[in-house]
Amino acid sequence: MNDIRELYQEMILDHSRSPRNFGPKEKHNLSAKGHNPLCGDDVEMHILRTTDGVLEDICFEGSGCAISTASASILTGVLKGRSEEAVREIFASFRQMVAGQGDVPAGEGLGKLAVFSGVRQYPARVKCATLAWHTLIQALSGVEEEVSTE
Amino acid sequence: MNRTPQTNESCPSFSHLDPIRRRFPCLQQEIHGNPLVYLDSAATTQKPTQVLQAVESFYQEDCSNVHRGVHTLSERATIRYEAVRAKVAQFIHAPDPHGVIFTSGTTEAINLVARTIGRDRVSSGDQVLISTMEHHANIVPWQMLCEEQGAKLVIIPCTDDGDLILDDLQSLITDRTKVVSIGHVSNAVGTMHDIQNVIAVAREKGAITMIDSAQAISHLPIDVEQLGCDFLAFSAHKMYGPTGTGVLWGRKELLDQMSPWQGGGDMIRTVTFENSTFADVPWKFEAGTPHIAGVIGLGAAVDFIQEVGFETIQPHEQQLLEKTVTRLDQLDGLTIIGRPENRISVVSFVLDRIHPHDAGTIMDQQGVAIRAGHHCAMPLMSRFGVAATIRASFAIYNTLDDIDALVAAIESVQEVFN
Ligand SMILES: Cc1ncc(COP(=O)(O)O)c(C=O)c1O
């Protein structure tokens, strides 16, 4: 059971049970929906972006597995107040951590997001961890189309 | 994946089945250091050695195309391929082997019917009847047909227990109902439907009847004559055979009237640039080089089932089912989805506050392979108000010990989350 605890770390379980920044907010100017047809996860990200490209507020709605819910919940906290550019960089490192080829540093510089480093061992679950991220990037790009992991 | 030598199954009540389990090479392995407990046979069954050998021997010894050569190999391949047609006909008690059409699977078989006789019979204002409990393969082809023809898809509802509500059948099937296409056994909750009743009413009203037997074919004897349906479909890979092969059985009189659906080699008699004439049934519906090895493997799978015998398969699988339901009912925080009156080889359930996918990952760590998801039955999932379930499904090679492993795996999921 030790192995599986590396995936389902306490912080992930906690955020999946009580997701933060969950529910619709009145003030947001960008939104996007994402869907993972494989497990039926649905997520909707809402962002309040300032004119100079800072993510002043982020929240999410939806339903899904523990990994996808915790991923959405944790990212809202970590990314709040960051610039759009920084967000894209963080996503690149996050992706490298959960799905990159070869040896990758286990979440160095990713702070709290490093709890998802265990996902790497479970290729079938990478999409669960990245769904909220893809949806967030979609919202930032201002594209209306729903994101699908397939 | 580590292959380990077969440890003797410690399942006293089924010790006579050990030799059967030993015939499945894929089952003899460990997953994450635990013996594989394969409970996903509704998705696809494992294949016994004799099926694997039949496929291999075709490629090793008789590899050539069918119906196309006078040379010895082609003759052998054609004989082996056509012999399976007769074997399948006998297996489902079809009067005429020419009613057996080889397809790529159940999905293609249903599409074939929808695109040929479906298109001919269903026109604007007509109805096609299916049920809430269908697999997407028995929904989408009809939905596409109805859209194209301006017809209406009518749905037989089901109870909270997962039984079809057939009381209103007489009014659900009207003069406008041209096709009734019903699953035999639900892949999502395991209900064995009262198809005999549905077929009888549909026939009375003059509708074509099609049965999706994908989940029935390896679990119970099928007699198409006795059922009285017009078409019946199944996939080889859910009955111990290879993937990519399946069967559409059709009533010969109807097949003779139907126009072909795909054009190409093998399905023609003569071709000129002005027009073509078509081969006889069933070849008219088998355009192009078929999955010859797959069909030969299907023949070996039919042999396997007949050697074991439904008289052995049915009580064994029923005992597995009963133990599963009893043990799962004893677990807190677990709800079985569907309590059908007659159930076959499938149990679906959900865990309180735990997503099936998380459960699936954790159970896999224990070597327990279950299916987590919507089981290609999204309308049924909505009917039960769940996005997904965990599904355990059985075949002849499962043991009572497998159920203990299932229960232990569920408990370890709950331990991680609670
Ligand atoms: C009831 C039912 N119908 C149809 C299908 C489709 O079978 P195939 O994918 O082999 O065409 C399945 C397979 O999951 C099934 O369970």
XYZ file of C-alpha atoms and ligand atoms in Angstrom:
584
model
C 0.000 0.000 0.000
C 3.019 2.323 0.329
C 3.210 2.724 -3.386
C -0.315 3.902 -3.833
C 0.102 6.466 -1.064
C 2.666 8.190 -3.234
C -0.097 8.858 -5.694
C -2.830 9.545 -3.183
C -0.918 11.834 -0.863
C -2.729 13.369 2.064
C -2.894 16.782 0.398
C -4.508 15.285 -2.698
C -7.085 13.437 -0.616
C -7.774 16.567 1.395
C -8.329 18.764 -1.666
C -10.466 16.114 -3.329
C -12.687 15.906 -0.257
C -12.942 19.655 0.247
C -11.955 21.458 -2.919
C -10.889 25.100 -2.539
C -12.093 27.924 -4.777
C -14.943 25.713 -5.818
C -18.161 27.013 -7.291
C -19.161 29.825 -9.615
C -17.942 33.340 -8.850
C -19.690 36.420 -10.063
C -16.592 38.211 -11.188
C -14.698 36.440 -13.892
C -14.010 37.343 -17.473
C -12.656 34.099 -18.902
C -14.107 30.575 -18.742
C -13.649 27.229 -20.383
C -15.014 23.719 -19.981
C -13.015 20.532 -20.095
C -14.040 16.912 -20.348
C -12.229 13.621 -20.006
C -14.300 11.071 -21.923
C -12.311 8.190 -20.492
C -13.530 8.642 -16.923
C -16.235 11.229 -17.427
C -14.456 13.999 -15.509
C -15.947 17.421 -16.138
C -14.347 20.682 -15.140
C -15.124 24.329 -15.761
C -12.472 26.948 -14.980
C -13.295 30.603 -14.368
C -10.616 33.276 -14.345
C -10.581 36.970 -13.569
C -7.700 38.323 -15.622
C -6.573 41.896 -15.233
C -5.738 44.062 -18.242
C -2.040 43.531 -17.596
C -2.446 39.776 -17.736
C -2.484 38.797 -14.074
C -4.803 36.023 -12.870
C -6.443 37.906 -10.067
C -8.909 35.164 -9.256
C -9.465 31.562 -10.319
C -12.215 29.162 -9.395
C -13.619 25.951 -10.765
C -16.708 23.771 -10.929
C -17.254 20.205 -11.998
C -17.022 16.639 -10.866
C -14.389 14.020 -11.268
C -11.950 11.652 -9.653
C -9.744 12.574 -6.715
C -6.751 13.349 -8.906
C -8.606 15.686 -11.258
C -10.496 17.443 -8.464
C -7.376 17.932 -6.347
C -5.430 19.099 -9.374
C -8.012 21.793 -10.132
C -8.281 22.797 -6.497
C -4.550 23.056 -5.854
C -3.826 24.929 -9.050
C -6.366 27.642 -8.251
C -4.459 28.427 -5.050
C -1.004 28.221 -6.560
C -1.748 30.333 -9.623
C -3.751 33.096 -8.056
C -1.892 36.387 -8.512
C 0.503 35.007 -11.138
C 0.970 36.434 -14.587
C -0.324 34.579 -17.599
C 3.236 34.047 -18.751
C 4.232 32.521 -15.425
C 1.194 30.245 -15.525
C 2.232 28.845 -18.888
C 5.743 28.229 -17.614
C 4.490 26.489 -14.500
C 2.223 24.294 -16.614
C 5.178 23.308 -18.787
C 7.130 22.192 -15.701
C 4.078 20.457 -14.256
C 3.585 18.545 -17.464
C 7.239 17.637 -17.540
C 6.907 16.331 -13.977
C 3.833 14.129 -14.591
C 4.451 13.015 -18.155
C 7.907 14.082 -19.332
C 10.410 11.741 -20.916
C 13.598 10.674 -19.207
C 14.802 11.783 -15.787
C 12.920 14.749 -14.489
C 13.353 16.580 -11.224
C 10.506 15.552 -8.941
C 8.624 18.787 -8.996
C 11.486 21.149 -8.198
C 10.303 24.721 -8.114
C 6.678 23.633 -8.307
C 5.937 24.068 -4.622
C 2.682 22.462 -3.594
C 2.153 21.117 -7.098
C 4.955 18.633 -6.447
C 2.410 16.398 -4.661
C 1.400 15.241 -8.128
C 4.818 13.799 -8.898
C 3.451 10.309 -8.173
C 1.142 10.523 -11.176
C 4.140 9.778 -13.349
C 3.974 6.131 -12.301
C 0.370 5.881 -13.522
C 0.239 6.844 -17.206
C -3.508 6.171 -17.340
C -4.029 8.964 -14.822
C -1.936 11.718 -16.381
C -4.998 13.102 -18.133
C -6.800 13.358 -14.811
C -3.977 15.506 -13.443
C -3.732 17.758 -16.492
C -7.417 18.242 -17.412
C -7.841 21.384 -15.268
C -4.597 22.772 -16.644
C -5.550 22.291 -20.267
C -8.899 23.859 -19.530
C -7.259 26.808 -17.816
C -4.959 27.416 -20.775
C -7.963 27.169 -23.077
C -9.758 29.811 -21.028
C -6.695 32.062 -21.188
C -6.590 31.661 -24.953
C -10.170 32.843 -25.086
C -11.245 29.878 -27.198
C -14.831 28.812 -26.627
C -14.531 25.188 -27.675
C -14.648 22.552 -24.933
C -11.344 20.879 -24.165
C -11.250 17.128 -24.467
C -8.406 14.964 -23.238
C -8.944 12.597 -26.138
C 4.619 -8.063 -16.345
C 6.167 -11.075 -14.712
C 5.113 -14.448 -15.887
C 4.946 -16.838 -13.033
C 4.318 -20.515 -13.144
C 0.749 -21.429 -12.411
C 0.258 -21.782 -8.716
C -2.359 -24.336 -7.962
C -5.668 -22.573 -7.536
C -6.845 -22.970 -3.989
C -10.516 -22.982 -4.760
C -11.748 -26.257 -3.396
C -15.298 -26.119 -4.702
C -14.021 -25.550 -8.215
C -10.948 -27.664 -8.265
C -12.390 -29.428 -11.293
C -12.079 -26.107 -13.116
C -8.361 -25.682 -12.489
C -7.439 -27.334 -15.761
C -9.661 -24.808 -17.534
C -7.985 -21.830 -15.898
C -4.619 -23.268 -16.775
C -5.551 -23.093 -20.437
C -5.406 -19.288 -20.369
C -1.776 -18.152 -20.647
C -2.569 -14.499 -20.016
C -4.009 -15.324 -16.599
C -0.696 -16.819 -15.456
C 0.994 -13.590 -14.490
C 1.505 -11.167 -11.680
C 0.495 -7.519 -11.795
C 2.440 -5.242 -9.430
C 3.651 -8.308 -7.591
C 0.197 -9.835 -7.085
C -1.408 -12.671 -9.016
C -3.666 -11.274 -11.727
C -7.345 -11.434 -10.810
C -9.110 -10.728 -14.063
C -12.638 -9.444 -13.511
C -13.136 -7.590 -16.767
C -14.394 -10.334 -19.055
C -17.403 -8.272 -20.127
C -14.918 -5.956 -21.846
C -13.080 -8.862 -23.393
C -12.443 -12.416 -22.258
C -9.025 -13.997 -22.064
C -8.197 -16.512 -24.798
C -7.492 -20.187 -24.232
C -4.431 -21.815 -25.779
C -6.492 -23.633 -28.391
C -7.748 -20.321 -29.790
C -4.242 -18.865 -29.852
C -2.981 -21.993 -31.567
C -5.725 -21.960 -34.176
C -4.866 -18.383 -35.110
C -1.182 -19.159 -35.210
C -1.590 -22.324 -37.221
C -3.486 -20.420 -39.884
C -0.579 -18.014 -40.310
C 2.051 -20.739 -39.963
C 0.514 -23.392 -42.155
C -2.420 -22.218 -44.259
C -1.813 -18.510 -44.751
C -3.469 -17.350 -47.942
C -6.587 -15.543 -49.062
C -10.018 -17.172 -49.144
C -12.260 -17.766 -52.155
C -9.510 -16.567 -54.484
C -7.107 -19.233 -55.482
C -6.953 -22.710 -56.867
C -3.754 -23.403 -55.016
C -3.660 -25.679 -52.029
C -3.169 -23.052 -49.348
C -6.107 -21.002 -50.521
C -8.232 -24.087 -50.645
C -7.266 -24.990 -47.080
C -7.866 -21.469 -45.831
C -11.276 -21.375 -47.516
C -12.260 -24.719 -46.041
C -11.227 -23.659 -42.549
C -12.998 -20.303 -42.883
C -16.248 -21.737 -44.218
C -16.240 -24.553 -41.676
C -16.537 -21.924 -38.945
C -19.698 -20.612 -40.579
C -21.311 -24.005 -40.208
C -19.983 -24.366 -36.667
C -21.371 -20.980 -35.606
C -24.725 -21.779 -37.210
C -24.919 -24.974 -35.226
C -23.807 -23.140 -32.042
C -26.719 -20.673 -32.223
C -29.103 -23.254 -33.663
C -29.458 -21.452 -36.961
C -31.071 -23.591 -39.635
C -28.834 -22.367 -42.449
C -25.083 -21.590 -42.270
C -25.647 -19.043 -45.038
C -27.403 -16.857 -42.496
C -24.077 -16.372 -40.704
C -22.180 -13.260 -41.829
C -18.713 -12.545 -40.490
C -18.191 -8.954 -39.407
C -15.567 -7.110 -37.378
C -17.775 -7.368 -34.313
C -21.161 -6.603 -32.813
C -20.812 -2.933 -33.665
C -20.333 -3.576 -37.360
C -23.147 -6.133 -37.360
C -25.642 -3.643 -35.943
C -24.467 -0.941 -38.330
C -24.874 -3.347 -41.227
C -28.515 -3.971 -40.343
C -29.211 -0.275 -39.746
C -27.635 0.727 -43.048
C -29.284 -1.908 -45.195
C -32.697 -3.170 -44.166
C -32.974 -0.344 -41.626
C -32.645 2.250 -44.358
C -35.109 0.373 -46.575
C -37.776 -0.097 -43.963
C -37.584 3.027 -41.841
C -38.903 6.217 -43.366
C -40.115 9.593 -42.203
C -42.481 9.355 -39.242
C -41.561 5.747 -38.448
C -40.123 4.530 -35.166
C -37.199 2.439 -34.001
C -37.467 0.916 -30.529
C -34.469 0.292 -28.271
C -34.100 0.424 -24.467
C -32.521 2.602 -21.788
C -30.074 -0.178 -21.104
C -28.343 -0.451 -24.458
C -24.629 -0.289 -25.153
C -23.753 2.698 -27.370
C -23.288 0.193 -30.222
C -27.026 -0.441 -30.108
C -27.955 3.232 -29.772
C -25.844 5.318 -32.103
C -26.438 3.396 -35.391
C -30.202 3.715 -34.831
C -29.924 7.339 -33.808
C -28.026 8.036 -37.029
C -30.631 6.159 -39.053
C -33.528 7.992 -37.412
C -31.880 11.337 -37.993
C -31.265 10.527 -41.623
C -34.780 9.229 -42.250
C -36.718 11.623 -40.046
C -37.801 8.766 -37.809
C -38.153 8.638 -34.037
C -36.051 6.638 -31.611
C -38.329 5.281 -28.888
C -36.874 4.000 -25.629
C -38.125 1.217 -23.358
C -37.605 2.513 -19.797
C -36.171 0.495 -16.901
C -36.822 0.244 -13.187
C -34.450 1.291 -10.416
C -33.526 -2.368 -10.184
C -32.355 -2.361 -13.776
C -35.189 -4.411 -15.262
C -36.863 -3.281 -18.460
C -40.435 -2.092 -17.983
C -42.294 -4.217 -20.482
C -45.860 -3.663 -19.233
C -46.499 -1.036 -21.894
C -44.871 -2.968 -24.692
C -48.114 -3.222 -26.624
C -48.346 0.555 -26.790
C -44.603 1.160 -27.236
C -44.625 -0.959 -30.370
C -46.987 0.632 -32.877
C -47.735 0.278 -36.566
C -44.983 2.809 -37.115
C -42.378 0.716 -35.305
C -40.216 -0.735 -38.050
C -37.269 -2.010 -36.034
C -36.946 -3.290 -32.470
C -33.325 -3.731 -31.416
C -32.673 -4.927 -27.891
C -29.697 -6.065 -25.868
C -29.828 -9.630 -24.631
C -27.800 -9.065 -21.449
C -26.837 -5.633 -20.119
C -23.085 -5.076 -20.133
C -23.408 -2.403 -17.442
C -25.509 -4.086 -14.744
C -25.897 -7.664 -15.973
C -29.662 -7.851 -16.503
C -30.806 -10.727 -18.668
C -33.754 -9.209 -20.495
C -36.995 -10.938 -21.320
C -36.248 -10.696 -25.022
C -38.559 -13.533 -25.929
C -41.497 -11.383 -24.896
C -40.202 -8.306 -26.786
C -39.578 -10.328 -29.940
C -43.035 -11.878 -29.824
C -44.826 -8.524 -29.581
C -42.588 -6.932 -32.219
C -43.225 -9.753 -34.674
C -46.932 -9.541 -34.105
C -46.746 -5.869 -35.117
C -44.571 -6.595 -38.125
C -41.365 -4.957 -36.897
C -37.910 -6.330 -37.648
C -36.212 -7.657 -34.530
C -32.512 -7.479 -33.768
C -30.829 -8.868 -30.663
C -27.445 -7.647 -29.387
C -26.123 -10.830 -27.797
C -22.585 -9.551 -27.186
C -22.900 -10.168 -23.446
C -24.954 -13.329 -23.696
C -23.049 -15.465 -26.163
C -20.454 -16.890 -23.759
C -22.852 -17.314 -20.847
C -25.965 -19.085 -22.064
C -27.088 -21.271 -24.933
C -28.715 -19.322 -27.746
C -31.302 -20.712 -30.110
C -32.255 -18.193 -32.784
C -35.128 -20.333 -33.987
C -36.639 -20.491 -30.562
C -36.092 -16.785 -29.940
C -37.775 -15.972 -33.212
C -35.688 -12.865 -33.877
C -34.674 -11.699 -37.360
C -31.082 -10.717 -36.573
C -28.640 -11.483 -33.792
C -25.140 -10.101 -33.298
C -22.128 -10.955 -31.158
C -18.352 -10.486 -30.973
C -15.768 -13.262 -30.926
C -13.605 -11.465 -28.372
C -16.266 -11.673 -25.673
C -16.510 -15.449 -26.089
C -12.847 -16.461 -25.721
C -12.091 -15.676 -29.365
C -9.909 -13.071 -31.107
C -10.648 -9.359 -31.311
C -11.808 -7.815 -34.574
C -14.179 -10.629 -35.503
C -17.878 -11.006 -34.975
C -21.063 -12.414 -36.345
C -24.310 -11.143 -37.695
C -26.841 -13.899 -38.003
C -29.852 -13.025 -40.121
C -32.957 -14.763 -41.301
C -32.082 -15.994 -44.774
C -35.288 -14.693 -46.443
C -34.496 -11.180 -45.221
C -30.796 -11.342 -46.104
C -31.717 -12.400 -49.626
C -33.870 -9.286 -50.072
C -31.316 -6.899 -48.609
C -28.981 -4.897 -50.780
C -25.264 -5.050 -49.964
C -23.767 -2.358 -47.798
C -20.086 -2.242 -48.645
C -18.859 -2.808 -52.154
C -15.602 -4.448 -53.178
C -13.940 -7.746 -53.787
C -15.505 -11.024 -52.668
C -19.028 -9.632 -52.580
C -19.558 -9.555 -56.344
C -20.433 -12.041 -59.050
C -19.455 -9.955 -62.068
C -18.217 -6.411 -62.452
C -18.234 -4.191 -65.532
C -17.926 -0.434 -65.562
C -21.644 -0.256 -66.283
C -22.770 -2.327 -63.346
C -22.028 -5.203 -61.003
C -23.983 -8.200 -59.906
C -23.627 -9.414 -56.399
C -22.610 -12.656 -54.826
C -25.100 -14.712 -52.872
C -25.763 -14.377 -49.186
C -23.677 -14.334 -47.009
C -20.707 -13.321 -49.200
C -22.676 -10.364 -50.518
C -22.159 -8.817 -47.070
C -18.480 -9.714 -46.709
C -16.692 -7.233 -48.957
C -12.908 -7.392 -49.049
C -10.506 -9.834 -47.456
C -12.082 -10.853 -44.152
C -10.318 -11.405 -40.838
C -9.584 -15.018 -41.772
C -7.393 -15.765 -38.753
C -9.995 -14.173 -36.508
C -12.771 -16.319 -37.907
C -10.651 -19.442 -37.506
C -9.982 -18.384 -33.908
C -13.721 -17.916 -33.431
C -14.235 -21.504 -34.534
C -11.770 -22.659 -31.882
C -13.572 -20.508 -29.301
C -16.889 -22.166 -30.138
C -15.172 -25.543 -29.710
C -13.821 -24.424 -26.348
C -17.247 -23.353 -25.077
C -18.843 -26.543 -26.300
C -16.148 -28.706 -24.746
C -16.614 -27.031 -21.374
C -20.360 -26.946 -21.877
C -22.997 -24.499 -20.687
C -24.024 -27.101 -18.132
C -20.691 -26.362 -16.428
C -20.415 -22.671 -17.303
C -23.815 -21.559 -16.067
C -23.791 -22.943 -12.514
C -20.189 -21.864 -12.034
C -20.776 -18.288 -13.122
C -24.000 -18.155 -11.120
C -22.148 -19.207 -8.001
C -19.523 -16.502 -8.578
C -22.290 -13.968 -9.006
C -24.108 -14.993 -5.854
C -20.959 -14.874 -3.778
C -20.087 -11.446 -5.181
C -23.483 -9.937 -4.440
C -23.516 -11.416 -0.940
C -20.010 -10.242 -0.091
C -20.454 -6.774 -1.569
C -23.701 -6.309 0.341
C -21.757 -6.848 3.551
C -19.431 -3.916 2.837
C -20.214 -0.482 4.242
C -20.075 2.455 1.881
C -20.790 0.320 -1.148
C -23.934 0.387 -3.270
C -24.680 -2.168 -5.942
C -26.199 -0.528 -9.003
C -29.095 -2.581 -10.310
C -30.837 -5.542 -8.692
C -32.212 -7.244 -11.743
C -34.458 -10.243 -11.437
C -32.212 -12.302 -13.690
C -28.561 -11.411 -13.715
C -25.662 -12.781 -15.681
C -21.958 -12.457 -14.866
C -21.840 -8.702 -14.221
C -22.029 -6.689 -10.989
C -21.754 -2.893 -11.024
C -21.293 -0.818 -7.894
C -20.217 2.545 -6.537
C -18.317 3.475 -3.396
C -19.352 6.419 -1.191
C -17.266 9.505 -1.978
C -14.747 7.520 -4.032
C -14.600 7.932 -7.786
C -14.540 4.624 -9.697
C -11.347 5.641 -11.449
C -9.464 6.125 -8.215
C -10.784 2.765 -7.077
C -9.677 1.193 -10.354
C -6.113 2.447 -9.986
C -5.808 1.245 -6.406
C -7.355 -2.151 -7.154
C -4.980 -2.584 -10.070
C -2.100 -2.241 -7.608
C -3.461 -5.410 -5.970
C -3.603 -7.177 -9.322
C -7.389 -6.899 -9.498
C -8.542 -5.843 -12.962
C -12.020 -4.313 -12.966
C -13.630 -1.800 -15.295
C -14.255 1.729 -14.048
C -16.278 4.006 -16.245
C -19.593 4.445 -18.007
C -19.350 1.090 -19.829
C -20.456 2.658 -23.130
C -23.906 3.050 -21.630
C -24.084 6.741 -20.795
C -27.895 6.957 -20.966
C -28.114 4.149 -18.422
C -25.599 5.876 -16.143
C -27.807 9.000 -16.233
C -30.823 6.831 -15.493
C -29.094 5.652 -12.320
C -27.742 9.111 -11.551
C -24.082 8.124 -11.604
C -21.267 9.254 -13.902
C -19.519 5.934 -13.715
C -19.475 2.647 -11.825
C -16.999 -0.037 -10.914
C -17.852 -3.234 -12.742
C -16.732 -6.753 -11.955
C -17.548 -9.329 -14.608
C -16.877 -13.035 -14.741
C -16.018 -15.870 -17.056
C -15.490 -19.601 -16.696
C -11.885 -19.147 -15.502
C -12.737 -17.081 -12.421
C -12.690 -18.688 -9.000
C -14.331 -18.015 -5.659
C -10.903 -16.826 -4.498
C -11.097 -14.090 -7.100
C -14.111 -12.709 -5.240
C -12.124 -12.659 -1.980
C -9.409 -10.729 -3.812
C -12.033 -8.327 -5.142
C -13.393 -7.679 -1.662
C -9.896 -7.218 -0.219
C -9.058 -4.762 -2.987
C -12.222 -2.752 -2.313
C -11.335 -2.642 1.374
C -7.895 -1.318 0.563
C -9.441 1.412 -1.599
C -11.627 2.434 1.310
C -8.601 2.371 3.604
C -6.718 4.835 1.393
C -9.655 7.197 1.257
C -11.057 6.950 4.778
C -23.914 -5.248 -24.988
C -22.829 -4.881 -25.949
N -23.136 -4.578 -27.213
C -22.199 -4.258 -28.118
C -20.868 -4.211 -27.788
C -19.867 -3.825 -28.825
O -19.048 -4.881 -29.146
P -17.788 -4.693 -30.100
O -17.030 -3.526 -29.525
O -17.053 -5.964 -29.988
O -18.308 -4.393 -31.464
C -20.492 -4.520 -26.488
C -19.065 -4.452 -26.096
O -18.671 -3.846 -25.139
C -21.493 -4.857 -25.542
O -21.179 -5.146 -24.276
